[in-house]
PDB file of C-alpha atoms in Angstrom:
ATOM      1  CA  UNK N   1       0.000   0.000   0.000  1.00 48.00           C
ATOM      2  CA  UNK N   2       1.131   3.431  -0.363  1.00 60.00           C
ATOM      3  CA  UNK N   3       1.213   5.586   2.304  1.00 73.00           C
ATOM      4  CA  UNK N   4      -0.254   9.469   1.789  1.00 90.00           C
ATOM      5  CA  UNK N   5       2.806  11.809   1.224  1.00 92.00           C
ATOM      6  CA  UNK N   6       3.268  14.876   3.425  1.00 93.00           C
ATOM      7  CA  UNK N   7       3.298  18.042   1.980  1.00 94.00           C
ATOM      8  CA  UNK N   8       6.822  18.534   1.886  1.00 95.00           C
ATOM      9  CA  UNK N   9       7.248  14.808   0.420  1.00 95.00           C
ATOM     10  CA  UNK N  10       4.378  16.313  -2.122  1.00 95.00           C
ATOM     11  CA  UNK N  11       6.493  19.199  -2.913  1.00 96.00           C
ATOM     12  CA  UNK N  12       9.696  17.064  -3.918  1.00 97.00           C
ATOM     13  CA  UNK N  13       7.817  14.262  -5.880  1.00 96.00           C
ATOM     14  CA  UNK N  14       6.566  16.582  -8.278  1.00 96.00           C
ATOM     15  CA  UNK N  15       9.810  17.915  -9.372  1.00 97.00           C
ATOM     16  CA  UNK N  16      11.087  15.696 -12.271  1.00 97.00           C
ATOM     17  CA  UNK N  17      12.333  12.551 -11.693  1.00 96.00           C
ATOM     18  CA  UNK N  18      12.177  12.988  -8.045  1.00 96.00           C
ATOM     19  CA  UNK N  19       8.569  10.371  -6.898  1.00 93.00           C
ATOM     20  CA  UNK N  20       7.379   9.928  -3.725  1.00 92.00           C
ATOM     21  CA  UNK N  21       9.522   7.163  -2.805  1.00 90.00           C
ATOM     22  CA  UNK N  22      12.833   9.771  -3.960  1.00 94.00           C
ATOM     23  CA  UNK N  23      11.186  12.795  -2.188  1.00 95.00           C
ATOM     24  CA  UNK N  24      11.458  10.662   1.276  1.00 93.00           C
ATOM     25  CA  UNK N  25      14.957   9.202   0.974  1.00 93.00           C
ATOM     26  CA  UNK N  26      16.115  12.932  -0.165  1.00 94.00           C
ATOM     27  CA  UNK N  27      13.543  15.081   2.367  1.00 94.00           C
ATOM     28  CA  UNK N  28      15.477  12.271   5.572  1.00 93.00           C
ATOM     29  CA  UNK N  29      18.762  13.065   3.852  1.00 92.00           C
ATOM     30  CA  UNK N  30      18.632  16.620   3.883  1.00 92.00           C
ATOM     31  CA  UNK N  31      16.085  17.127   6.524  1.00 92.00           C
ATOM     32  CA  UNK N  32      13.739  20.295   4.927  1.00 92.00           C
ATOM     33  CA  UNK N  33      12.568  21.169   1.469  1.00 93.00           C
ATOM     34  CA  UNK N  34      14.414  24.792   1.597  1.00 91.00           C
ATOM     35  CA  UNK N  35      18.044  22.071   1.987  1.00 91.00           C
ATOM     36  CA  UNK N  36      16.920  19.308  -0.678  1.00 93.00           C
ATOM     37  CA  UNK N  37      16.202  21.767  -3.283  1.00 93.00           C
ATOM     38  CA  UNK N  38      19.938  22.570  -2.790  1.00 91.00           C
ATOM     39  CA  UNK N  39      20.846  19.530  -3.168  1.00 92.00           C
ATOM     40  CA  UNK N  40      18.583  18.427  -5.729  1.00 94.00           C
ATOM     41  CA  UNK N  41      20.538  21.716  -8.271  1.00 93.00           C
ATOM     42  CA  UNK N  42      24.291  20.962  -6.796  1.00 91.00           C
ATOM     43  CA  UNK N  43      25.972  19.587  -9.178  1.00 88.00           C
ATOM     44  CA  UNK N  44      28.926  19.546  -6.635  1.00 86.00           C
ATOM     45  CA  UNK N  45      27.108  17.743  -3.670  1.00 82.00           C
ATOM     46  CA  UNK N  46      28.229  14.668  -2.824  1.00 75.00           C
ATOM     47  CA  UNK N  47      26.001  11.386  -4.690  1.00 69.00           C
ATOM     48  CA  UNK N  48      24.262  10.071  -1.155  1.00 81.00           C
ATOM     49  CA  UNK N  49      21.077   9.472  -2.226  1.00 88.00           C
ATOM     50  CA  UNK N  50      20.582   6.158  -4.859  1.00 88.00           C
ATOM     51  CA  UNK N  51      19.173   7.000  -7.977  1.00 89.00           C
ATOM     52  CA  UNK N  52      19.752  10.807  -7.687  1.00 92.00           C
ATOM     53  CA  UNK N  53      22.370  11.893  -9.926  1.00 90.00           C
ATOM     54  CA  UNK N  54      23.579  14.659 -12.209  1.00 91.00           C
ATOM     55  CA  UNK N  55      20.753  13.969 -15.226  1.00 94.00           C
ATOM     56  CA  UNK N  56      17.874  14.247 -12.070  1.00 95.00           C
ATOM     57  CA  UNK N  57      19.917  17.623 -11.220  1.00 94.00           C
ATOM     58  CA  UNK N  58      19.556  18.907 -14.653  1.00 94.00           C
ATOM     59  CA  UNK N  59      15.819  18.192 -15.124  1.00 96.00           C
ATOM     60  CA  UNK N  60      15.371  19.657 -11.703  1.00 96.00           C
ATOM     61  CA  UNK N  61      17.027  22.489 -12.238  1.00 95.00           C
ATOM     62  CA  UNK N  62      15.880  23.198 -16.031  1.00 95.00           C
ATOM     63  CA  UNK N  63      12.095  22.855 -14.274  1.00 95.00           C
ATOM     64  CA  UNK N  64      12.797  25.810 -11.534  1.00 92.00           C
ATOM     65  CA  UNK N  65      14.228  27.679 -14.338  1.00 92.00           C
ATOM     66  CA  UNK N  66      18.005  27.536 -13.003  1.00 92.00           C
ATOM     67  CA  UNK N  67      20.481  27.913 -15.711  1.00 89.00           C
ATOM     68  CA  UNK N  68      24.325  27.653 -15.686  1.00 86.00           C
ATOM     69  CA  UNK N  69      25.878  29.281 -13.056  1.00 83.00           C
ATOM     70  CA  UNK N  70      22.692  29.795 -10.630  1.00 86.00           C
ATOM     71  CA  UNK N  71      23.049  28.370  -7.405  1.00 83.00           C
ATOM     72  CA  UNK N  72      20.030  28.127  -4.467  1.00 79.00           C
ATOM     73  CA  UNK N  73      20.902  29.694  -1.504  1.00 71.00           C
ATOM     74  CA  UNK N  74      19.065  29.734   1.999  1.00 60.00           C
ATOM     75  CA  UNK N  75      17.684  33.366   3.009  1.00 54.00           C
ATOM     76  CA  UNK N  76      17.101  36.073   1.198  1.00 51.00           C
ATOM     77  CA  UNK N  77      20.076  36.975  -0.565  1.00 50.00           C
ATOM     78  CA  UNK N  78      18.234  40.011  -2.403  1.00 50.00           C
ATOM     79  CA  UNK N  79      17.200  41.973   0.692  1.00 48.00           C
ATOM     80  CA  UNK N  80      18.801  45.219   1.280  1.00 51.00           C
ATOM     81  CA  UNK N  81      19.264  45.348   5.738  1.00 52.00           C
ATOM     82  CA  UNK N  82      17.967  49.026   6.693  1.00 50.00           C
TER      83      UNK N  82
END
C-alpha cells in the first residue's frame, strides 16, 4: 500500500524525476525542502542518495528555471538590511 505523502514529500515528488519514494529518501537526507532543493541543483554535492544523480539535477534544475551558473541559496540573498 502506499502511504499518503506529506506536503513537503508532495512538494519534492513533483519535481522531475524525483517520486514519492525519492522525495522521502532525499527530504530524511537533507532534513527540509528549503536544503533538498539545494541539493537536488548541486551539481557539486556529494552522490548520497541512490538514484539521484547529475541527469535528475539537470531536469530539476531546467524545471525551476536555473540555468548555468545559478546556485540556491538559503535566506534572502536580495534583501537590502535598513
Amino acid at each position: 500500500p502506499v502511504l499518503p505523502l506529506t506536503p513537503q514529500e508532495a512538494m519534492l515528488a513533483a519535481l522531475p524525476g524525483i517520486g514519492p519514494e525519492r522525495a522521502g529518501a532525499v527530504l530524511e537526507y537533507c532534513g527540509t525542502v528549503a536544503a533538498s532543493l539545494q541539493f537536488l541543483t548541486d551539481f557539486s554535492a556529494e552522490l548520497k542518495v541512490p538514484g539521484i544523480g547529475d541527469g535528475i539535477r539537470r531536469r530539476v534544475r531546467s524545471a525551476l528555471g536555473l540555468i548555468d551558473g545559478d546556485i540556491l541559496r538559503e535566506g534572502f540573498p536580495n534583501l537590502k538590511e535598513d
